[in-house]
């Protein structure tokens, strides 16, 4: 990190250091990452599956020498999984242990008989207050990713992955964390970040995220890369493939993406395809090679049928 506390010197520095980790970022990606760092804002990365959203967060973590804290979003994700929860089992054990050590106090709470009753009750209440303070302390707190990221004093990248899969209510939770970098726990007070994590949120855009959430973030729309960049990415991941084969694969993948498919092939699938044809020892992507390995890039029977007819595979 530089002396001003920024992770990157300029846009070229972002590009260069991401490249060192194996992530090839174009100018737009590098610029947004640079700005997110300078402005201290969370970065929302939206785009189709397999275009390198999650990978960007991982590459960034390596590039700045941070640790990655990941919150994987899913339907039903709640505060207890995202932020914190109290360790009920441990609390219960502590209460039970306390009760066996001081049975008269518990009897007081339960209601003692006769003249001792009032004294017993007040002693019981005092003990209960102590117990309450005891069991709602740090020792019984189970920290989940959002709280963990806020409280770390070391460099941290917080990845809130697939945000659109979580229920809308979770966005409310994220708002406090992302705008003030703090978490309020009623029993403990407000815990503020001593060192802001670099936050990346990803979304496949299966639903619109709230305006309030978007307003707090910088936005990067990540789409399929240019042919030249995709070829470079494939070659960086499968160098043995060779220029010519990488070029053919990317060309076919791009023509597949132009078709009306249920699921267009992603960069991840282009890379898989490269590994497949390499493993099979193909040195040219002729019709037979494409047809026999199409399952690596197209995973719906109807998509395969459409591709075979539109690419006129097996026509001769
Ligand atoms: N710019 C890039 N440079 C290098 N590799 C890349 C790049 N973009 C994508 N990849 C490769 O593509 C793979 C898939 O990327 P990733 O898992 O990040 O996709 P995603 O956008 O998070 O998809 P999903 O929405 O399905 O989670 C990565 O493992 C990585 O190898
Ligand atoms: Mg992902």
mmCIF file of C-alpha atoms and ligand atoms in Angstrom:
data_model
loop_
_atom_site.group_PDB
_atom_site.id
_atom_site.type_symbol
_atom_site.label_atom_id
_atom_site.label_comp_id
_atom_site.label_asym_id
_atom_site.label_seq_id
_atom_site.Cartn_x
_atom_site.Cartn_y
_atom_site.Cartn_z
ATOM 1 C CA UNK A 1 0.000 0.000 0.000
ATOM 2 C CA UNK A 2 1.178 3.521 -0.768
ATOM 3 C CA UNK A 3 1.874 6.103 1.904
ATOM 4 C CA UNK A 4 -1.545 7.782 1.397
ATOM 5 C CA UNK A 5 -3.154 4.463 2.219
ATOM 6 C CA UNK A 6 -4.220 3.812 -1.352
ATOM 7 C CA UNK A 7 -3.657 0.406 -2.831
ATOM 8 C CA UNK A 8 -2.834 1.572 -6.365
ATOM 9 C CA UNK A 9 -0.761 4.417 -7.820
ATOM 10 C CA UNK A 10 -2.786 4.773 -11.044
ATOM 11 C CA UNK A 11 -4.938 2.875 -13.537
ATOM 12 C CA UNK A 12 -1.913 1.305 -15.231
ATOM 13 C CA UNK A 13 -0.747 0.065 -11.836
ATOM 14 C CA UNK A 14 -4.112 -1.673 -11.318
ATOM 15 C CA UNK A 15 -3.866 -3.327 -14.724
ATOM 16 C CA UNK A 16 -0.288 -4.383 -14.198
ATOM 17 C CA UNK A 17 -0.791 -5.851 -10.744
ATOM 18 C CA UNK A 18 -3.977 -7.674 -11.679
ATOM 19 C CA UNK A 19 -2.120 -9.114 -14.663
ATOM 20 C CA UNK A 20 0.588 -10.393 -12.338
ATOM 21 C CA UNK A 21 -2.076 -12.456 -10.589
ATOM 22 C CA UNK A 22 -3.274 -13.843 -13.941
ATOM 23 C CA UNK A 23 -6.308 -11.561 -14.310
ATOM 24 C CA UNK A 24 -6.418 -9.633 -17.551
ATOM 25 C CA UNK A 25 -8.385 -6.465 -16.992
ATOM 26 C CA UNK A 26 -9.274 -4.010 -19.721
ATOM 27 C CA UNK A 27 -9.106 -0.240 -19.246
ATOM 28 C CA UNK A 28 -12.712 0.019 -18.014
ATOM 29 C CA UNK A 29 -12.242 -2.623 -15.322
ATOM 30 C CA UNK A 30 -8.933 -1.177 -14.169
ATOM 31 C CA UNK A 31 -10.337 2.369 -14.059
ATOM 32 C CA UNK A 32 -13.322 1.384 -11.930
ATOM 33 C CA UNK A 33 -11.154 -0.595 -9.523
ATOM 34 C CA UNK A 34 -8.792 2.363 -9.253
ATOM 35 C CA UNK A 35 -11.699 4.706 -8.466
ATOM 36 C CA UNK A 36 -13.219 2.330 -5.923
ATOM 37 C CA UNK A 37 -9.874 2.366 -4.130
ATOM 38 C CA UNK A 38 -9.461 6.151 -4.302
ATOM 39 C CA UNK A 39 -13.018 6.998 -3.294
ATOM 40 C CA UNK A 40 -13.242 4.228 -0.719
ATOM 41 C CA UNK A 41 -16.516 3.050 -2.229
ATOM 42 C CA UNK A 42 -17.866 -0.467 -2.638
ATOM 43 C CA UNK A 43 -17.747 -1.769 -6.194
ATOM 44 C CA UNK A 44 -20.801 -3.452 -7.672
ATOM 45 C CA UNK A 45 -19.882 -5.748 -10.563
ATOM 46 C CA UNK A 46 -22.804 -6.900 -12.655
ATOM 47 C CA UNK A 47 -22.810 -9.198 -15.656
ATOM 48 C CA UNK A 48 -23.653 -12.623 -17.055
ATOM 49 C CA UNK A 49 -22.328 -15.862 -15.549
ATOM 50 C CA UNK A 50 -18.681 -16.726 -15.982
ATOM 51 C CA UNK A 51 -17.292 -13.379 -17.138
ATOM 52 C CA UNK A 52 -14.851 -13.056 -14.264
ATOM 53 C CA UNK A 53 -16.769 -11.195 -11.538
ATOM 54 C CA UNK A 54 -15.755 -13.407 -8.628
ATOM 55 C CA UNK A 55 -12.303 -13.859 -10.111
ATOM 56 C CA UNK A 56 -11.810 -10.081 -10.112
ATOM 57 C CA UNK A 57 -12.320 -9.984 -6.336
ATOM 58 C CA UNK A 58 -9.882 -12.851 -5.861
ATOM 59 C CA UNK A 59 -7.273 -11.268 -8.146
ATOM 60 C CA UNK A 60 -7.645 -7.943 -6.371
ATOM 61 C CA UNK A 61 -7.134 -9.644 -3.009
ATOM 62 C CA UNK A 62 -3.860 -11.123 -4.210
ATOM 63 C CA UNK A 63 -2.782 -7.895 -5.913
ATOM 64 C CA UNK A 64 -3.088 -5.820 -2.745
ATOM 65 C CA UNK A 65 -1.856 -8.547 -0.391
ATOM 66 C CA UNK A 66 -5.149 -8.680 1.504
ATOM 67 C CA UNK A 67 -7.266 -11.470 2.876
ATOM 68 C CA UNK A 68 -10.563 -12.361 1.231
ATOM 69 C CA UNK A 69 -13.700 -12.519 3.354
ATOM 70 C CA UNK A 70 -16.574 -13.898 1.318
ATOM 71 C CA UNK A 71 -20.288 -13.661 1.909
ATOM 72 C CA UNK A 72 -22.005 -16.029 -0.504
ATOM 73 C CA UNK A 73 -25.586 -14.858 -0.988
ATOM 74 C CA UNK A 74 -28.522 -17.231 -1.418
ATOM 75 C CA UNK A 75 -32.257 -17.231 -0.926
ATOM 76 C CA UNK A 76 -32.995 -17.256 2.778
ATOM 77 C CA UNK A 77 -29.677 -15.726 3.826
ATOM 78 C CA UNK A 78 -30.353 -13.810 7.037
ATOM 79 C CA UNK A 79 -28.707 -11.572 9.577
ATOM 80 C CA UNK A 80 -27.529 -14.529 11.628
ATOM 81 C CA UNK A 81 -25.537 -15.855 8.663
ATOM 82 C CA UNK A 82 -24.434 -12.534 7.211
ATOM 83 C CA UNK A 83 -23.683 -10.385 10.234
ATOM 84 C CA UNK A 84 -23.540 -12.109 13.601
ATOM 85 C CA UNK A 85 -25.480 -14.304 15.956
ATOM 86 C CA UNK A 86 -25.301 -15.190 19.583
ATOM 87 C CA UNK A 87 -23.978 -18.597 20.479
ATOM 88 C CA UNK A 88 -27.161 -19.870 22.153
ATOM 89 C CA UNK A 89 -25.750 -23.230 23.136
ATOM 90 C CA UNK A 90 -22.823 -21.674 24.905
ATOM 91 C CA UNK A 91 -25.058 -19.090 26.565
ATOM 92 C CA UNK A 92 -27.310 -21.843 27.842
ATOM 93 C CA UNK A 93 -24.371 -23.788 29.209
ATOM 94 C CA UNK A 94 -23.133 -20.694 31.013
ATOM 95 C CA UNK A 95 -26.563 -20.095 32.541
ATOM 96 C CA UNK A 96 -26.760 -23.717 33.645
ATOM 97 C CA UNK A 97 -23.249 -23.608 35.077
ATOM 98 C CA UNK A 98 -24.129 -20.398 36.944
ATOM 99 C CA UNK A 99 -27.320 -21.941 38.279
ATOM 100 C CA UNK A 100 -25.584 -24.977 39.700
ATOM 101 C CA UNK A 101 -23.030 -22.733 41.401
ATOM 102 C CA UNK A 102 -25.650 -20.401 42.924
ATOM 103 C CA UNK A 103 -28.910 -22.286 43.351
ATOM 104 C CA UNK A 104 -30.346 -19.694 45.771
ATOM 105 C CA UNK A 105 -30.128 -17.017 43.075
ATOM 106 C CA UNK A 106 -32.099 -19.097 40.649
ATOM 107 C CA UNK A 107 -34.583 -19.905 43.396
ATOM 108 C CA UNK A 108 -34.922 -16.160 43.879
ATOM 109 C CA UNK A 109 -35.854 -15.634 40.273
ATOM 110 C CA UNK A 110 -38.173 -18.613 40.351
ATOM 111 C CA UNK A 111 -39.907 -17.106 43.376
ATOM 112 C CA UNK A 112 -38.895 -17.946 46.969
ATOM 113 C CA UNK A 113 -41.508 -18.308 49.704
ATOM 114 C CA UNK A 114 -42.131 -16.221 52.855
ATOM 115 C CA UNK A 115 -39.963 -13.400 54.292
ATOM 116 C CA UNK A 116 -36.917 -14.260 52.219
ATOM 117 C CA UNK A 117 -38.845 -13.790 49.054
ATOM 118 C CA UNK A 118 -38.150 -10.067 48.433
ATOM 119 C CA UNK A 119 -34.468 -10.350 49.301
ATOM 120 C CA UNK A 120 -34.202 -13.468 47.218
ATOM 121 C CA UNK A 121 -35.824 -11.748 44.276
ATOM 122 C CA UNK A 122 -33.558 -8.733 44.322
ATOM 123 C CA UNK A 123 -30.452 -10.912 44.678
ATOM 124 C CA UNK A 124 -31.787 -13.044 41.901
ATOM 125 C CA UNK A 125 -32.378 -10.075 39.633
ATOM 126 C CA UNK A 126 -28.911 -8.684 40.269
ATOM 127 C CA UNK A 127 -27.439 -12.051 39.449
ATOM 128 C CA UNK A 128 -29.580 -12.293 36.383
ATOM 129 C CA UNK A 129 -28.397 -8.885 35.196
ATOM 130 C CA UNK A 130 -24.819 -10.003 35.685
ATOM 131 C CA UNK A 131 -25.515 -13.204 33.855
ATOM 132 C CA UNK A 132 -27.190 -11.254 31.060
ATOM 133 C CA UNK A 133 -24.197 -8.941 30.668
ATOM 134 C CA UNK A 134 -21.941 -11.931 30.782
ATOM 135 C CA UNK A 135 -23.681 -13.992 28.125
ATOM 136 C CA UNK A 136 -24.140 -11.039 25.766
ATOM 137 C CA UNK A 137 -20.458 -10.287 25.645
ATOM 138 C CA UNK A 138 -17.779 -10.797 23.037
ATOM 139 C CA UNK A 139 -17.133 -14.341 24.208
ATOM 140 C CA UNK A 140 -20.580 -15.463 23.063
ATOM 141 C CA UNK A 141 -20.670 -13.584 19.787
ATOM 142 C CA UNK A 142 -20.407 -15.570 16.567
ATOM 143 C CA UNK A 143 -19.058 -13.219 13.958
ATOM 144 C CA UNK A 144 -20.239 -13.725 10.361
ATOM 145 C CA UNK A 145 -18.561 -12.347 7.207
ATOM 146 C CA UNK A 146 -19.869 -8.746 7.302
ATOM 147 C CA UNK A 147 -18.929 -8.211 10.939
ATOM 148 C CA UNK A 148 -15.646 -10.051 10.532
ATOM 149 C CA UNK A 149 -14.639 -7.851 7.604
ATOM 150 C CA UNK A 150 -15.537 -4.662 9.476
ATOM 151 C CA UNK A 151 -13.492 -5.605 12.511
ATOM 152 C CA UNK A 152 -10.276 -6.705 10.856
ATOM 153 C CA UNK A 153 -7.271 -4.482 11.260
ATOM 154 C CA UNK A 154 -5.367 -6.149 8.403
ATOM 155 C CA UNK A 155 -6.023 -5.352 4.692
ATOM 156 C CA UNK A 156 -9.268 -7.045 3.697
ATOM 157 C CA UNK A 157 -11.316 -7.561 0.557
ATOM 158 C CA UNK A 158 -14.960 -8.250 1.361
ATOM 159 C CA UNK A 159 -16.667 -10.138 -1.459
ATOM 160 C CA UNK A 160 -20.456 -10.114 -1.299
ATOM 161 C CA UNK A 161 -21.003 -12.650 -4.034
ATOM 162 C CA UNK A 162 -24.200 -13.073 -6.069
ATOM 163 C CA UNK A 163 -26.034 -10.340 -4.173
ATOM 164 C CA UNK A 164 -29.087 -10.704 -6.426
ATOM 165 C CA UNK A 165 -29.677 -14.231 -5.063
ATOM 166 C CA UNK A 166 -30.334 -12.912 -1.543
ATOM 167 C CA UNK A 167 -33.766 -11.643 -0.523
ATOM 168 C CA UNK A 168 -34.422 -7.923 -0.759
ATOM 169 C CA UNK A 169 -34.324 -7.599 3.058
ATOM 170 C CA UNK A 170 -30.635 -8.450 3.064
ATOM 171 C CA UNK A 171 -29.976 -5.241 1.143
ATOM 172 C CA UNK A 172 -31.223 -3.313 4.163
ATOM 173 C CA UNK A 173 -28.566 -5.033 6.220
ATOM 174 C CA UNK A 174 -25.915 -4.185 3.695
ATOM 175 C CA UNK A 175 -26.825 -0.510 3.695
ATOM 176 C CA UNK A 176 -25.553 0.216 7.184
ATOM 177 C CA UNK A 177 -22.421 -1.762 6.582
ATOM 178 C CA UNK A 178 -21.673 -0.220 3.190
ATOM 179 C CA UNK A 179 -22.478 3.395 3.950
ATOM 180 C CA UNK A 180 -21.019 3.776 7.418
ATOM 181 C CA UNK A 181 -18.794 0.722 7.675
ATOM 182 C CA UNK A 182 -20.304 -0.041 11.019
ATOM 183 C CA UNK A 183 -22.527 -2.619 12.627
ATOM 184 C CA UNK A 184 -24.870 -1.989 15.519
ATOM 185 C CA UNK A 185 -25.370 -4.798 18.007
ATOM 186 C CA UNK A 186 -28.001 -3.764 20.583
ATOM 187 C CA UNK A 187 -26.235 -5.511 23.479
ATOM 188 C CA UNK A 188 -22.747 -4.300 22.581
ATOM 189 C CA UNK A 189 -23.246 -0.958 20.848
ATOM 190 C CA UNK A 190 -21.961 0.216 17.488
ATOM 191 C CA UNK A 191 -18.838 -1.414 16.161
ATOM 192 C CA UNK A 192 -17.050 0.775 13.657
ATOM 193 C CA UNK A 193 -14.443 -0.317 11.158
ATOM 194 C CA UNK A 194 -10.966 0.747 12.121
ATOM 195 C CA UNK A 195 -9.794 -0.094 8.642
ATOM 196 C CA UNK A 196 -12.267 -0.101 5.762
ATOM 197 C CA UNK A 197 -12.338 -3.274 3.747
ATOM 198 C CA UNK A 198 -12.300 -3.048 -0.043
ATOM 199 C CA UNK A 199 -15.825 -4.219 -0.869
ATOM 200 C CA UNK A 200 -16.850 -5.964 -4.075
ATOM 201 C CA UNK A 201 -20.447 -6.987 -4.678
ATOM 202 C CA UNK A 202 -21.324 -9.169 -7.635
ATOM 203 C CA UNK A 203 -24.652 -9.726 -9.328
ATOM 204 C CA UNK A 204 -25.917 -11.738 -12.272
ATOM 205 C CA UNK A 205 -28.742 -9.214 -12.604
ATOM 206 C CA UNK A 206 -31.445 -11.857 -12.097
ATOM 207 C CA UNK A 207 -33.269 -9.020 -10.351
ATOM 208 C CA UNK A 208 -32.740 -5.286 -9.953
ATOM 209 C CA UNK A 209 -30.846 -4.340 -6.819
ATOM 210 C CA UNK A 210 -32.332 -1.469 -4.844
ATOM 211 C CA UNK A 211 -31.480 2.117 -5.800
ATOM 212 C CA UNK A 212 -30.356 2.758 -2.231
ATOM 213 C CA UNK A 213 -27.769 0.011 -2.497
ATOM 214 C CA UNK A 214 -26.622 1.065 -5.956
ATOM 215 C CA UNK A 215 -26.215 4.649 -4.839
ATOM 216 C CA UNK A 216 -23.595 3.583 -2.328
ATOM 217 C CA UNK A 217 -21.535 1.717 -4.894
ATOM 218 C CA UNK A 218 -19.490 2.318 -7.987
ATOM 219 C CA UNK A 219 -20.853 0.268 -10.833
ATOM 220 C CA UNK A 220 -19.012 -1.953 -13.303
ATOM 221 C CA UNK A 221 -20.889 -3.708 -16.027
ATOM 222 C CA UNK A 222 -18.775 -6.721 -16.917
ATOM 223 C CA UNK A 223 -19.651 -8.287 -20.234
ATOM 224 C CA UNK A 224 -18.000 -10.810 -22.520
ATOM 225 C CA UNK A 225 -14.562 -9.520 -23.517
ATOM 226 C CA UNK A 226 -13.359 -8.602 -26.993
ATOM 227 C CA UNK A 227 -12.069 -11.453 -29.157
ATOM 228 C CA UNK A 228 -8.478 -10.339 -28.654
ATOM 229 C CA UNK A 229 -8.805 -10.218 -24.860
ATOM 230 C CA UNK A 230 -10.625 -13.521 -24.642
ATOM 231 C CA UNK A 231 -7.905 -15.162 -26.710
ATOM 232 C CA UNK A 232 -5.339 -13.683 -24.361
ATOM 233 C CA UNK A 233 -7.259 -14.963 -21.332
ATOM 234 C CA UNK A 234 -7.527 -18.471 -22.800
ATOM 235 C CA UNK A 235 -3.842 -18.495 -23.653
ATOM 236 C CA UNK A 236 -2.892 -17.278 -20.199
ATOM 237 C CA UNK A 237 -4.872 -20.136 -18.623
ATOM 238 C CA UNK A 238 -4.036 -22.828 -21.212
ATOM 239 C CA UNK A 239 -0.724 -21.697 -22.716
ATOM 240 C CA UNK A 240 -0.030 -25.053 -24.415
ATOM 241 C CA UNK A 241 -3.050 -24.533 -26.636
ATOM 242 C CA UNK A 242 -1.255 -22.268 -29.073
ATOM 243 C CA UNK A 243 -2.332 -19.057 -30.811
ATOM 244 C CA UNK A 244 -4.138 -20.628 -33.734
ATOM 245 C CA UNK A 245 -6.316 -23.005 -31.720
ATOM 246 C CA UNK A 246 -7.133 -20.301 -29.179
ATOM 247 C CA UNK A 247 -8.194 -18.034 -32.003
ATOM 248 C CA UNK A 248 -10.456 -20.702 -33.554
ATOM 249 C CA UNK A 249 -12.094 -21.501 -30.217
ATOM 250 C CA UNK A 250 -12.784 -17.879 -29.436
ATOM 251 C CA UNK A 251 -14.202 -17.315 -32.910
ATOM 252 C CA UNK A 252 -16.620 -20.246 -32.561
ATOM 253 C CA UNK A 253 -17.583 -19.265 -29.012
ATOM 254 C CA UNK A 254 -18.372 -15.746 -30.193
ATOM 255 C CA UNK A 255 -20.562 -17.044 -32.991
ATOM 256 C CA UNK A 256 -22.361 -19.245 -30.445
ATOM 257 C CA UNK A 257 -22.958 -16.184 -28.237
ATOM 258 C CA UNK A 258 -24.567 -14.427 -31.180
ATOM 259 C CA UNK A 259 -27.206 -17.192 -31.401
ATOM 260 C CA UNK A 260 -30.408 -17.209 -29.386
ATOM 261 C CA UNK A 261 -29.376 -19.737 -26.772
ATOM 262 C CA UNK A 262 -30.748 -20.600 -23.367
ATOM 263 C CA UNK A 263 -27.284 -20.184 -21.936
ATOM 264 C CA UNK A 264 -24.471 -18.529 -23.869
ATOM 265 C CA UNK A 265 -20.987 -19.935 -23.233
ATOM 266 C CA UNK A 266 -18.903 -17.953 -20.724
ATOM 267 C CA UNK A 267 -15.183 -17.265 -20.548
ATOM 268 C CA UNK A 268 -14.937 -20.096 -18.047
ATOM 269 C CA UNK A 269 -16.367 -22.427 -20.699
ATOM 270 C CA UNK A 270 -14.011 -21.176 -23.395
ATOM 271 C CA UNK A 271 -11.152 -22.027 -21.034
ATOM 272 C CA UNK A 272 -12.665 -25.472 -20.361
ATOM 273 C CA UNK A 273 -12.973 -25.996 -24.096
ATOM 274 C CA UNK A 274 -9.311 -25.141 -24.546
ATOM 275 C CA UNK A 275 -8.356 -27.702 -21.905
ATOM 276 C CA UNK A 276 -10.625 -30.288 -23.511
ATOM 277 C CA UNK A 277 -9.280 -30.025 -27.037
ATOM 278 C CA UNK A 278 -5.751 -29.988 -25.665
ATOM 279 C CA UNK A 279 -6.403 -33.158 -23.684
ATOM 280 C CA UNK A 280 -7.875 -34.812 -26.776
ATOM 281 C CA UNK A 281 -4.889 -33.743 -28.843
ATOM 282 C CA UNK A 282 -6.893 -31.898 -31.521
ATOM 283 C CA UNK A 283 -4.829 -29.541 -33.618
ATOM 284 C CA UNK A 284 -7.632 -28.036 -35.623
ATOM 285 C CA UNK A 285 -11.247 -27.184 -34.824
ATOM 286 C CA UNK A 286 -12.928 -28.954 -37.739
ATOM 287 C CA UNK A 287 -16.606 -29.916 -37.703
ATOM 288 C CA UNK A 288 -15.931 -33.284 -36.067
ATOM 289 C CA UNK A 289 -13.848 -31.704 -33.301
ATOM 290 C CA UNK A 290 -16.506 -29.095 -32.578
ATOM 291 C CA UNK A 291 -19.400 -31.584 -32.621
ATOM 292 C CA UNK A 292 -17.709 -34.101 -30.346
ATOM 293 C CA UNK A 293 -16.825 -31.509 -27.688
ATOM 294 C CA UNK A 294 -19.806 -29.183 -27.899
ATOM 295 C CA UNK A 295 -21.049 -30.354 -24.489
ATOM 296 C CA UNK A 296 -18.216 -28.471 -22.844
ATOM 297 C CA UNK A 297 -19.617 -25.118 -23.939
ATOM 298 C CA UNK A 298 -23.340 -25.769 -24.456
ATOM 299 C CA UNK A 299 -25.230 -27.513 -21.694
ATOM 300 C CA UNK A 300 -28.762 -27.640 -23.047
ATOM 301 C CA UNK A 301 -29.808 -30.166 -25.702
ATOM 302 C CA UNK A 302 -31.805 -27.481 -27.522
ATOM 303 C CA UNK A 303 -28.784 -25.138 -27.578
ATOM 304 C CA UNK A 304 -26.630 -27.900 -29.029
ATOM 305 C CA UNK A 305 -29.220 -28.675 -31.699
ATOM 306 C CA UNK A 306 -29.467 -25.024 -32.631
ATOM 307 C CA UNK A 307 -25.684 -24.624 -32.815
ATOM 308 C CA UNK A 308 -25.286 -27.753 -34.934
ATOM 309 C CA UNK A 309 -27.853 -26.489 -37.409
ATOM 310 C CA UNK A 310 -26.674 -22.879 -37.507
ATOM 311 C CA UNK A 311 -22.981 -23.722 -37.733
ATOM 312 C CA UNK A 312 -23.993 -26.276 -40.367
ATOM 313 C CA UNK A 313 -22.001 -28.951 -38.556
ATOM 314 C CA UNK A 314 -22.187 -32.395 -40.078
ATOM 315 C CA UNK A 315 -23.834 -30.994 -43.205
ATOM 316 C CA UNK A 316 -21.195 -32.534 -45.431
HETATM 317 N N1 LIG B 1 -10.225 -11.114 -17.192
HETATM 318 C C1 LIG B 1 -9.922 -12.373 -16.896
HETATM 319 N N2 LIG B 1 -8.634 -12.769 -16.793
HETATM 320 C C2 LIG B 1 -8.330 -14.021 -16.499
HETATM 321 N N3 LIG B 1 -9.225 -15.000 -16.297
HETATM 322 C C3 LIG B 1 -10.511 -14.683 -16.387
HETATM 323 C C4 LIG B 1 -10.925 -13.356 -16.693
HETATM 324 N N4 LIG B 1 -12.254 -13.330 -16.733
HETATM 325 C C5 LIG B 1 -12.673 -14.566 -16.464
HETATM 326 N N5 LIG B 1 -11.640 -15.397 -16.253
HETATM 327 C C6 LIG B 1 -11.738 -16.838 -16.001
HETATM 328 O O1 LIG B 1 -13.105 -17.197 -16.038
HETATM 329 C C7 LIG B 1 -13.426 -18.027 -14.927
HETATM 330 C C8 LIG B 1 -14.823 -17.707 -14.482
HETATM 331 O O2 LIG B 1 -14.865 -16.489 -13.832
HETATM 332 P P1 LIG B 1 -15.734 -16.227 -12.517
HETATM 333 O O3 LIG B 1 -15.933 -17.468 -11.749
HETATM 334 O O4 LIG B 1 -15.130 -15.066 -11.827
HETATM 335 O O5 LIG B 1 -17.111 -15.824 -13.184
HETATM 336 P P2 LIG B 1 -18.345 -15.071 -12.551
HETATM 337 O O6 LIG B 1 -18.548 -13.868 -13.378
HETATM 338 O O7 LIG B 1 -18.137 -14.891 -11.093
HETATM 339 O O8 LIG B 1 -19.498 -16.108 -12.857
HETATM 340 P P3 LIG B 1 -20.791 -16.474 -11.994
HETATM 341 O O9 LIG B 1 -21.758 -15.366 -12.243
HETATM 342 O O10 LIG B 1 -21.232 -17.769 -12.617
HETATM 343 O O11 LIG B 1 -20.370 -16.610 -10.588
HETATM 344 C C9 LIG B 1 -12.380 -17.736 -13.880
HETATM 345 O O12 LIG B 1 -12.049 -18.893 -13.165
HETATM 346 C C10 LIG B 1 -11.188 -17.282 -14.665
HETATM 347 O O13 LIG B 1 -10.337 -18.376 -14.920
HETATM 348 MG MG1 LIG B 2 -19.078 -15.734 -9.454
#
